[in-house]
Coordinates of C-alpha atoms in Angstrom, one line a residue:
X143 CA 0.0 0.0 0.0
X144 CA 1.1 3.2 -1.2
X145 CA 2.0 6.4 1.9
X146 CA 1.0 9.6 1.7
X147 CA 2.5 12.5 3.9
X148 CA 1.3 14.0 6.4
X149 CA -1.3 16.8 6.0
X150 CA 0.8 19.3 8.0
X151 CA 3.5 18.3 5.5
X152 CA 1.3 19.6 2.6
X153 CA -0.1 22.9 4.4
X154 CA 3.5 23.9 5.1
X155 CA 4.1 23.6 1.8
X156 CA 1.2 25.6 0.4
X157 CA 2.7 27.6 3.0
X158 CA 6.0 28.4 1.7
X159 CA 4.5 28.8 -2.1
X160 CA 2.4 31.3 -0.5
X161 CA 5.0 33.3 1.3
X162 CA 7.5 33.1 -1.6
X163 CA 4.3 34.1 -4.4
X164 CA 3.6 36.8 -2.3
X165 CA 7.3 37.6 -1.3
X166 CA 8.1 38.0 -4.9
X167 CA 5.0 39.5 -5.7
X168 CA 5.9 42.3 -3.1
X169 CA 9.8 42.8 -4.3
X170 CA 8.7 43.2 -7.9
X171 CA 6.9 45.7 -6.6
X172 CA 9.2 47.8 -4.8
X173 CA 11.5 47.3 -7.4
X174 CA 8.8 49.0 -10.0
X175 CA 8.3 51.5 -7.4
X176 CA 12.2 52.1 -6.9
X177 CA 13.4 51.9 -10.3
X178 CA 10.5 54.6 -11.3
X179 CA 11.9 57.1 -8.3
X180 CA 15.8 56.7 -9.4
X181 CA 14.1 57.3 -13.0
X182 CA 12.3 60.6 -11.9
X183 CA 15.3 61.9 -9.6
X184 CA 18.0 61.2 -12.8
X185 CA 15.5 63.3 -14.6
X186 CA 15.5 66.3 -12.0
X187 CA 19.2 65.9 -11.8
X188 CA 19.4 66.2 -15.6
X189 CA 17.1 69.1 -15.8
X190 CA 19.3 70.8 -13.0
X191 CA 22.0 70.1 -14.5
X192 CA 21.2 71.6 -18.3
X193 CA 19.8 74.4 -16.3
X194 CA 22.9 74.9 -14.8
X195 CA 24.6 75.2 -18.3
X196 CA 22.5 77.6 -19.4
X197 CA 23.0 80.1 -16.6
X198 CA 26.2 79.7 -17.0
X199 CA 26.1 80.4 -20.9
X200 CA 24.5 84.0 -20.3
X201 CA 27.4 85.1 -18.7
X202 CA 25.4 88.0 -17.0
X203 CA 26.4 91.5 -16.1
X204 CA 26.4 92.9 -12.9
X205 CA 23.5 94.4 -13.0
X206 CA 21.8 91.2 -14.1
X207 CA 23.1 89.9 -10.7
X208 CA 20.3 91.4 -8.5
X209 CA 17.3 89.4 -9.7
X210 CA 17.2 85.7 -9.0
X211 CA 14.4 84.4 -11.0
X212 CA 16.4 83.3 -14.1
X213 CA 15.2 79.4 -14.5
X214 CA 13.1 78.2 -17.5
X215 CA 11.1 74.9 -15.6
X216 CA 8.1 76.2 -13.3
X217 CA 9.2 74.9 -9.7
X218 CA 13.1 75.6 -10.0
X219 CA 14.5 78.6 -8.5
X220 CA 18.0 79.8 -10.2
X221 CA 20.1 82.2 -10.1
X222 CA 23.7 83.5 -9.5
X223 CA 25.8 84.1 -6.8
X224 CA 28.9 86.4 -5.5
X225 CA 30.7 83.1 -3.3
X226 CA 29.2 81.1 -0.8
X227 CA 27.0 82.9 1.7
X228 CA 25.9 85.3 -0.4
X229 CA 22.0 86.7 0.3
X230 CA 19.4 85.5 -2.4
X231 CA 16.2 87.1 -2.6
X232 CA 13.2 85.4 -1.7
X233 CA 15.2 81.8 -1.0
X234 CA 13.9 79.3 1.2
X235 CA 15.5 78.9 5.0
X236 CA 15.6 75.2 4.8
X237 CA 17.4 75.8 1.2
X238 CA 20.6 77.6 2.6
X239 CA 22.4 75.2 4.0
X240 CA 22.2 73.0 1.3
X241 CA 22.8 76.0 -1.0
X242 CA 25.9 77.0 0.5
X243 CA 27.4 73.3 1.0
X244 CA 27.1 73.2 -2.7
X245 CA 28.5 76.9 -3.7
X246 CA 31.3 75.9 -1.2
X247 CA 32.3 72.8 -3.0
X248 CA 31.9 74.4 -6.3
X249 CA 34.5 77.1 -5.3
X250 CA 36.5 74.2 -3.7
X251 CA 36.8 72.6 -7.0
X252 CA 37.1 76.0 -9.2
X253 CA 41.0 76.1 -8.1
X254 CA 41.4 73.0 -9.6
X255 CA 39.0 72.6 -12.9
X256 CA 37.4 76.7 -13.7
X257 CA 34.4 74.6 -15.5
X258 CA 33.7 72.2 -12.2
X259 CA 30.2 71.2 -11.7
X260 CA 28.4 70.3 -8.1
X261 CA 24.8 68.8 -8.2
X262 CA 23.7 67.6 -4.7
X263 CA 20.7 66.0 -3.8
X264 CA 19.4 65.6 0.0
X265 CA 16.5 64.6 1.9
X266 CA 14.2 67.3 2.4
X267 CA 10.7 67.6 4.0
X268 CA 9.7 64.1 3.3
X269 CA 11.3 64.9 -0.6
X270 CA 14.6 65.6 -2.1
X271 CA 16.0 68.7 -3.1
X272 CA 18.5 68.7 -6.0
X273 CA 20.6 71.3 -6.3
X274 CA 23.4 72.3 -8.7
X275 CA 26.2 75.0 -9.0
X276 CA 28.8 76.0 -11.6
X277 CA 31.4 78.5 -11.6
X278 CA 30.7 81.1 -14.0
X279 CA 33.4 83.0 -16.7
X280 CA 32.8 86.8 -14.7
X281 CA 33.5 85.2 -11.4
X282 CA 30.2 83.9 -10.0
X283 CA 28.4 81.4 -9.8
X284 CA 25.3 80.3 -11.1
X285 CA 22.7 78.0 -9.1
X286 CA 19.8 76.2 -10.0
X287 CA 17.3 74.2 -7.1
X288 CA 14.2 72.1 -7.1
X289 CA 12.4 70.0 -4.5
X290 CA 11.2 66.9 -5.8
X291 CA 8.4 65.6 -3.5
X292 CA 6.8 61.8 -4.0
X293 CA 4.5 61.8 -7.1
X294 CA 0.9 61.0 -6.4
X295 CA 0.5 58.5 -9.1
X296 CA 3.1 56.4 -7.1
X297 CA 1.5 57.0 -3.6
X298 CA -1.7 54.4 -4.4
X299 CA 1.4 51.7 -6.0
X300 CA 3.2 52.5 -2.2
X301 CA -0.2 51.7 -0.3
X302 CA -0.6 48.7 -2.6
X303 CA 2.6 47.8 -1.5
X304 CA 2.3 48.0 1.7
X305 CA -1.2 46.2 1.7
X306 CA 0.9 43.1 -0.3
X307 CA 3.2 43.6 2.7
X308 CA 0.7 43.3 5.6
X309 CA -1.2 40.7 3.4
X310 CA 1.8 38.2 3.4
X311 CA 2.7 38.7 7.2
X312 CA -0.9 38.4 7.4
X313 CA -0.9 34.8 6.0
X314 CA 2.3 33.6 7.7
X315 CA 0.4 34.4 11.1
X316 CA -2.7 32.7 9.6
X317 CA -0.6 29.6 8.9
X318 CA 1.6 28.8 11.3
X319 CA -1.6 29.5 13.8
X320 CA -3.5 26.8 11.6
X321 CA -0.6 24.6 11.7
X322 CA -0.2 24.9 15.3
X323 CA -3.7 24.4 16.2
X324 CA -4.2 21.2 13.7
X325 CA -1.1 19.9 14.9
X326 CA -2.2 19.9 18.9
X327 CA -5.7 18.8 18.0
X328 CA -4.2 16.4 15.8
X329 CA -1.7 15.0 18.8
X330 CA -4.9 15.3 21.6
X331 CA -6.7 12.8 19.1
X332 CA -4.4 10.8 18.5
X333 CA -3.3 10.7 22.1
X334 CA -7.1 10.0 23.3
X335 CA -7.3 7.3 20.8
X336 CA -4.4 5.6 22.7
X337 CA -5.9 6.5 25.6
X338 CA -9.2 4.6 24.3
X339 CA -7.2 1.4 23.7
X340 CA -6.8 1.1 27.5
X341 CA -10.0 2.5 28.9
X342 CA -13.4 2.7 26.6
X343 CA -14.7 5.7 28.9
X344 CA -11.9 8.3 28.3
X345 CA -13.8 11.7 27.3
X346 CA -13.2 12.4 23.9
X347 CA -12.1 16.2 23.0
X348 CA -13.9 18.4 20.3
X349 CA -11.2 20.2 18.5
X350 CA -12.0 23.7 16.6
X351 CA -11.8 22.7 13.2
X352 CA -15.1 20.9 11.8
X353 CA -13.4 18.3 9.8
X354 CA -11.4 16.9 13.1
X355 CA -14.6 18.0 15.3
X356 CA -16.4 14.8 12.6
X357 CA -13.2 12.8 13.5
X358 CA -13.8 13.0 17.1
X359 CA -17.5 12.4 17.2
X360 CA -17.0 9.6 14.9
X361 CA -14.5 8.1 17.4
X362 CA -16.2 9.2 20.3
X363 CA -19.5 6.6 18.9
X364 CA -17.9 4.0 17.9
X365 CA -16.1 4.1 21.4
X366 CA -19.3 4.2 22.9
X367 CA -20.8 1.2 21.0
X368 CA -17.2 -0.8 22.2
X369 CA -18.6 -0.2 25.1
X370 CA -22.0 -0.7 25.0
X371 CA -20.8 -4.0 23.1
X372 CA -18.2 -4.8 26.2
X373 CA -21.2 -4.2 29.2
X374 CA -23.4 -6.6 27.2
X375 CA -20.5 -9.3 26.7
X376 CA -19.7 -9.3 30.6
X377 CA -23.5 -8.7 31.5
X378 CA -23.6 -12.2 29.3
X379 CA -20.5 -14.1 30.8
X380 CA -21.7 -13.2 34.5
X381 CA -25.2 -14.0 33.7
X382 CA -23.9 -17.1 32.3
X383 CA -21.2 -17.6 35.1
X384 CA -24.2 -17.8 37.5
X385 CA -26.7 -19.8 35.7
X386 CA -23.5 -22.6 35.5
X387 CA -23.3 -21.4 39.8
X388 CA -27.2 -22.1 39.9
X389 CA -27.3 -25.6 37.6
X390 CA -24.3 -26.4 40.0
X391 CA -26.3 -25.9 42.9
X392 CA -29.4 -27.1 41.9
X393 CA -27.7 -30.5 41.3
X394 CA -26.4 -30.2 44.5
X395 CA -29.6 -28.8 46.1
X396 CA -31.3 -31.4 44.4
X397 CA -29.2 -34.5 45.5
X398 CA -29.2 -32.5 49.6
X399 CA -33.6 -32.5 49.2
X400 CA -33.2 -36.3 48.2
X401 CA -30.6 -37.6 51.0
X402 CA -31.5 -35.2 53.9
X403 CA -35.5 -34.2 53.7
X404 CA -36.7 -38.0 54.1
X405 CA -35.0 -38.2 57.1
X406 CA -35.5 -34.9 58.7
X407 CA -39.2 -35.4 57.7
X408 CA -38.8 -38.8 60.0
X409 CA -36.5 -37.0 63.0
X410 CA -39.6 -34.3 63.1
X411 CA -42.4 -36.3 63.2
X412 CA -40.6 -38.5 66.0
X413 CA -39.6 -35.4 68.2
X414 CA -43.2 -34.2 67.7
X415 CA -44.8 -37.5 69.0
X416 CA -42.5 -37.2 71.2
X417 CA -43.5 -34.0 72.9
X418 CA -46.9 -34.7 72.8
X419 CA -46.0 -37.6 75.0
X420 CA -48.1 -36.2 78.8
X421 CA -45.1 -38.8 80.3
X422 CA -42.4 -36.9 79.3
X423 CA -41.2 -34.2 81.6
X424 CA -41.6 -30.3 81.1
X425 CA -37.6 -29.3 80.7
X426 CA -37.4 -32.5 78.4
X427 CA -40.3 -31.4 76.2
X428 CA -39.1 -28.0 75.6
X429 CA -35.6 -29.1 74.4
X430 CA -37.7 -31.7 72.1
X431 CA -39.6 -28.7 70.8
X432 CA -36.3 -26.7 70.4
X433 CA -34.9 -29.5 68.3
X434 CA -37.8 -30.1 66.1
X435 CA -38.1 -25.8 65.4
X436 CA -34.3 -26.4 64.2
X437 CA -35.4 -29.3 61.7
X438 CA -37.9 -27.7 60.3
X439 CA -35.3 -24.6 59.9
X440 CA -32.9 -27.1 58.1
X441 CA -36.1 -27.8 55.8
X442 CA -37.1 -24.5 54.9
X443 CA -32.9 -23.8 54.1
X444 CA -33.4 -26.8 51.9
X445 CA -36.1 -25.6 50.3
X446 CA -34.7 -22.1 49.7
X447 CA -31.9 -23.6 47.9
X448 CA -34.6 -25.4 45.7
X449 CA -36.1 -22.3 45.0
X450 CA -33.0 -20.8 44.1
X451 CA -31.9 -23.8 42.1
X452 CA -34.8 -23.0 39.7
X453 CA -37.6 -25.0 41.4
X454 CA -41.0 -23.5 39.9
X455 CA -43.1 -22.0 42.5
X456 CA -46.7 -23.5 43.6
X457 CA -49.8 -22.9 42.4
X458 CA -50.7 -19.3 41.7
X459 CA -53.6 -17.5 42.0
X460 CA -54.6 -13.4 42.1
X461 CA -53.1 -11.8 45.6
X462 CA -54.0 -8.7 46.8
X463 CA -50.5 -7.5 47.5
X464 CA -51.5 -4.3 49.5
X465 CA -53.1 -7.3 51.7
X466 CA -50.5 -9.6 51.8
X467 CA -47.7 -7.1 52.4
X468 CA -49.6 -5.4 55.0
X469 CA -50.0 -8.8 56.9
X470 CA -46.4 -9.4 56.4
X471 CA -45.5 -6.0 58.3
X472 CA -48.0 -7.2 61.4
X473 CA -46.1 -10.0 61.6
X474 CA -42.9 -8.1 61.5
X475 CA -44.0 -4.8 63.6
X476 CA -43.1 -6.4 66.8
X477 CA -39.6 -6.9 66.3
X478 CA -39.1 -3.7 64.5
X479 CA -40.4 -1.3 67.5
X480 CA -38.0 -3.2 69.4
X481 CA -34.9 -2.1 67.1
X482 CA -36.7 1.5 67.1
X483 CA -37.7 1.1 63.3
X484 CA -41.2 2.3 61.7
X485 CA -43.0 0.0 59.6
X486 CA -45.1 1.6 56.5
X487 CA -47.0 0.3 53.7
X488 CA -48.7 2.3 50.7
X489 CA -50.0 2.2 47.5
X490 CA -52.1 -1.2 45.7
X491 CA -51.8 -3.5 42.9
X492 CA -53.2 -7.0 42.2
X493 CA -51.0 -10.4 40.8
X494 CA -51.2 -13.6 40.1
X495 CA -48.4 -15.3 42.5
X496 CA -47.9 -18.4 44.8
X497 CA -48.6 -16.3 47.9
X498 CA -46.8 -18.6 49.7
X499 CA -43.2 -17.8 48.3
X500 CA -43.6 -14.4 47.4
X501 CA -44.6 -13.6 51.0
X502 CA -40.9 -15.1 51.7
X503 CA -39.5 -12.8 49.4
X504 CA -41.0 -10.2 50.6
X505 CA -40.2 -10.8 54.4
X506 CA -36.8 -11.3 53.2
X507 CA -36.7 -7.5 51.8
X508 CA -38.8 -6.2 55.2
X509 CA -36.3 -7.5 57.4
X510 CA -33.1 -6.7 55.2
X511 CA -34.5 -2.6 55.5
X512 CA -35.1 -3.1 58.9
X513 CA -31.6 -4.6 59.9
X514 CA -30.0 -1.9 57.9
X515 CA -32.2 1.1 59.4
X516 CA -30.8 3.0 62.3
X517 CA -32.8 3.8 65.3
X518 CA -36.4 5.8 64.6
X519 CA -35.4 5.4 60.8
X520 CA -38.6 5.1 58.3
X521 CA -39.1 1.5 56.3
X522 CA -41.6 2.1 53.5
X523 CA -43.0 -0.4 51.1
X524 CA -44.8 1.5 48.3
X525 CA -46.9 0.1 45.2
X526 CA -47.4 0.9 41.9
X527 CA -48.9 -0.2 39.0
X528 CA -47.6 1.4 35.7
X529 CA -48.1 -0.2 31.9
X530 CA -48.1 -5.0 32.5
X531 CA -46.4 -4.4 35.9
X532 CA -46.7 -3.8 39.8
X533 CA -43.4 -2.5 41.3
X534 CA -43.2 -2.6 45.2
X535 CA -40.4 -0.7 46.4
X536 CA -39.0 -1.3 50.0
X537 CA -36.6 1.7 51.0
X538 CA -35.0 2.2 53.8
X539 CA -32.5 4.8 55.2
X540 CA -29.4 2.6 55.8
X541 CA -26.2 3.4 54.6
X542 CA -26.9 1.1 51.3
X543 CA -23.6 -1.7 50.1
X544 CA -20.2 -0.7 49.4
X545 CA -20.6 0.4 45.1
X546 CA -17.8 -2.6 44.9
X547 CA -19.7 -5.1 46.1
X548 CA -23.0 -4.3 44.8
X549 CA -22.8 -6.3 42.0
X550 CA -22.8 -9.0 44.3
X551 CA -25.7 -8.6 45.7
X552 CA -27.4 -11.4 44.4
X553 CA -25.3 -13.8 44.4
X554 CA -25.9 -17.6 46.5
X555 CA -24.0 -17.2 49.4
X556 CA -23.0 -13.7 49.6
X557 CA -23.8 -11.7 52.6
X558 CA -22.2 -8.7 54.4
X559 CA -23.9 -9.9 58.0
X560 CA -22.1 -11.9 60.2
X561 CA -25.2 -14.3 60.8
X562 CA -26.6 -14.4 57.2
X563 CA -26.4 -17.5 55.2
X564 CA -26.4 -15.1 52.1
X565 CA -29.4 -16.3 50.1
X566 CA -32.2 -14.4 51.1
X567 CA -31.7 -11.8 48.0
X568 CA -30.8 -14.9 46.2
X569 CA -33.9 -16.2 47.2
X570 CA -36.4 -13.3 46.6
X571 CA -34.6 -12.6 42.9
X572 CA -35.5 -15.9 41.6
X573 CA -39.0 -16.0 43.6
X574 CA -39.4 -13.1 41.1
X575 CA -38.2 -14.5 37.7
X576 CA -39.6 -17.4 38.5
X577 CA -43.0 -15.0 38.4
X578 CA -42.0 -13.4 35.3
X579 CA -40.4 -10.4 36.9
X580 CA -37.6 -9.2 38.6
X581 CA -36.1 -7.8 41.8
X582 CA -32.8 -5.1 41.4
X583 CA -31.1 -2.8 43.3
X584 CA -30.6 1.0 43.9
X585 CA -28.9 3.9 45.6
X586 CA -30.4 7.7 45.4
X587 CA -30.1 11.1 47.8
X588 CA -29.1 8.3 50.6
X589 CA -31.5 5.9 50.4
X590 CA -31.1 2.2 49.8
X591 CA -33.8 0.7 47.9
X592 CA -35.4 -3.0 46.4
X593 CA -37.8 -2.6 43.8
X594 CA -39.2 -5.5 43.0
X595 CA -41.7 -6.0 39.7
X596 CA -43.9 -8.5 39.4
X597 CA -46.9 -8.6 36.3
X598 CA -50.2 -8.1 37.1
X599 CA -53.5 -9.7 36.8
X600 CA -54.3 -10.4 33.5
X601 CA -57.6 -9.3 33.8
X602 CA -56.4 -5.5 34.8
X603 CA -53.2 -6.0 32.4
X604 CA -52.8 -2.8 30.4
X605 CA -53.6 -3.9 26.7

């Protein structure tokens, strides 16, 4: 595959074309602008000059000597002179010096050459003023002076020039700004793009320019459906990861229900004949009682892990749950005045469940607010019936899980209390599915909360 260079590459060199069009552009100019000044003040010269040579061809008399005004050109002044220093009517101040520098040298260079010319030209009031002396046959010496000031044809051609000028300083600024802009939006691109290889959520940065402002939307979505693409990959593998944890443990589950319910169901029914024996002491039949409460603990453990092994639920029909949460809190309202919590219960909704197993679900989520509550802190269970579904909501004010360890929330097994066996979420999640719906978890303005959705009766079922 054939390379190309590098855009920079090809903007500095429209750059340079530019400056060196424009450079050239501007020194042909000056050079036009130049060469027609030399050409005007080689003119003046030469008119001064031949003016010169004819003062000097008069030869005038003395009496001649007192007027000055003896030039043929409108604009030069002429005339002769006694030496250097001599008075001349009507002559500029800002001429004398320049008019006696000039007599001076021309009397200088008389001892040498009688016919020596002097022509000098000197900046003058933003001009040039040309003037020229020769020694004359009687003695004297003739002068002629001009001032030759910018032409205005030329003055538009100077603020052309300068315009060119400013133009072309103008676009080196222009470019090398560009240039230096596209090159650091270039490098935070490319920089972010390495930065994306590593970590899908880096912010992406909008640079100036629109075509690289495309670039970075464009990378910015397509790192954003990485992402998306990654969440739903490991939302996959962990939701895959735990129905191979739940298979496991429903094997398990299953193979514990087949070798340990039979005879628990046989230990329980003996201990229970046994304390309805009216032989058998009073200490002796309350430690019979204890033991058979304990069986029948180990049962319902085994059949929580059925449940959460994917056992279906039993036979459902429609619940008030308003009711059957209600009762629930009764139950419960004892034991939460005693840990200085407030039970509360509001809303309605109707579904088809096992009642049996959802009120276990629901006691799970009751007692989890109420453990996490501090003293006089509010429990509420709220329902709501919105589109197919009915969401109850238990909220508490406890201080919620650690965001590191939420995800493992309901997981078999996983509890942050010291005397939890870690699957009562476990267990109230699947009682859920199991109905068709779900149970999750949330944190918001420092309250924890357990929503959990179950459908509704299908004869109240939004269509």
């Amino acid at each position: 595959m054939a390379k190309h260079g590098l855009i920079r590459h090809r903007l500095i060199y429209i750059l340079v074309l530019g400056m060196v069009t424009s450079a050239l552009s501007l020194t042909a100019l000056v050079r036009a602008l130049s060469l027609s000044e030399a050409q005007r003040l080689d003119r003046t010269r030469e008119t001064v000059r031949s003016e010169v040579e004819r003062l000097v061809e008069l030869a005038p008399t003395a009496e001649s000597l007192a007027t000055s005004a003896h030039t043929s050109f409108i604009g030069l002044r002429g005339g002769w002179l006694r030496g250097p220093g001599d008075e001349v009517a009507g002559l500029p101040p800002a001429w004398r010096p320049a008019l006696d520098d000039a007599a001076a040298r021309s009397a200088a260079a008389r001892r040498t050459d009688p016919s020596a010319r002097v022509l000098l030209d000197t900046p003058f009031e933003k001009a040039r003023l040309v003037i020229g002396v020769a020694p004359t046959p009687t003695g004297r010496y003739a002068w002629v002076g001009v001032v030759m000031r910018p032409s205005n044809y030329l003055r538009p051609w100077r603020y052309i020039a300068m315009a060119v000028a400013a133009a072309t300083a103008l676009l080196v600024f222009a470019s090398l700004t560009i240039l230096q802009s596209f090159r650091r939006q270039t490098r935070a691109l490319q920089q972010t793009v390495e930065s994306l290889a590593k970590d899908l959520k880096t912010p992406v940065p909008r640079p100036d320019l629109a075509e690289l402002s495309l670039l970075a939307e464009g990378i910015e979505r397509m790192a954003a459906e990485l992402q998306a693409s990654r969440d739903g990959t490991e939302r996959l593998l962990h939701e895959l990861a735990q129905k191979e944890r739940l298979a496991a443990l429903g094997r398990v589950a299953a193979g514990v229900a087949h070798e340990v319910r039979n005879p628990l169901a046989s230990i329980k029914l003996r201990l229970d004949l046994t304390a309805a024996s009216p032989e058998l002491p009073e200490a002796m039949r309350r430690s019979v009682t204890g033991a058979s409460q304990e069986i029948a603990r180990l049962d319902r453990l085994v059949a929580d892990l059925l449940v959460v092994a994917g056992r279906k639920p039993g036979p459902r029909h429609p619940v008030d749950l308003a009711q059957l949460v209600g009762s629930r809190i009764d139950l419960l309202l004892p034991w939460a005045e005693q840990r200085g919590v407030t039970l509360s219960v509001q809303g309605a909704g109707m579904s088809t469940v096992d009642e049996e197993s959802l009120a276990r679900a629901i006691d799970n989520l009751l007692r989890n607010a109420v453990e996490a509550s501090p003293i006089g802190g509010l429990v509420t269970a709220a329902l709501q019936e919105a589109a197919g579904d009915v969401t109850l909501t238990v909220e508490d004010p406890g201080p919620g899980v650690d965001p590191e360890r939420a995800a493992f929330l309901f997981e078999p097994f996983f509890t942050t209390k010291p005397e939890g066996t870690g699957l009562g979420l476990a267990l109230s999640r699947s009682i859920a599915r199991a109905h068709g719906g779900d149970l999750v978890y949330a944190r918001d303005h420092g309250r924890t909360s357990f929503q959990l959705t179950l459908q509704r009766c299908a004869s109240e079922a939004v269509t």
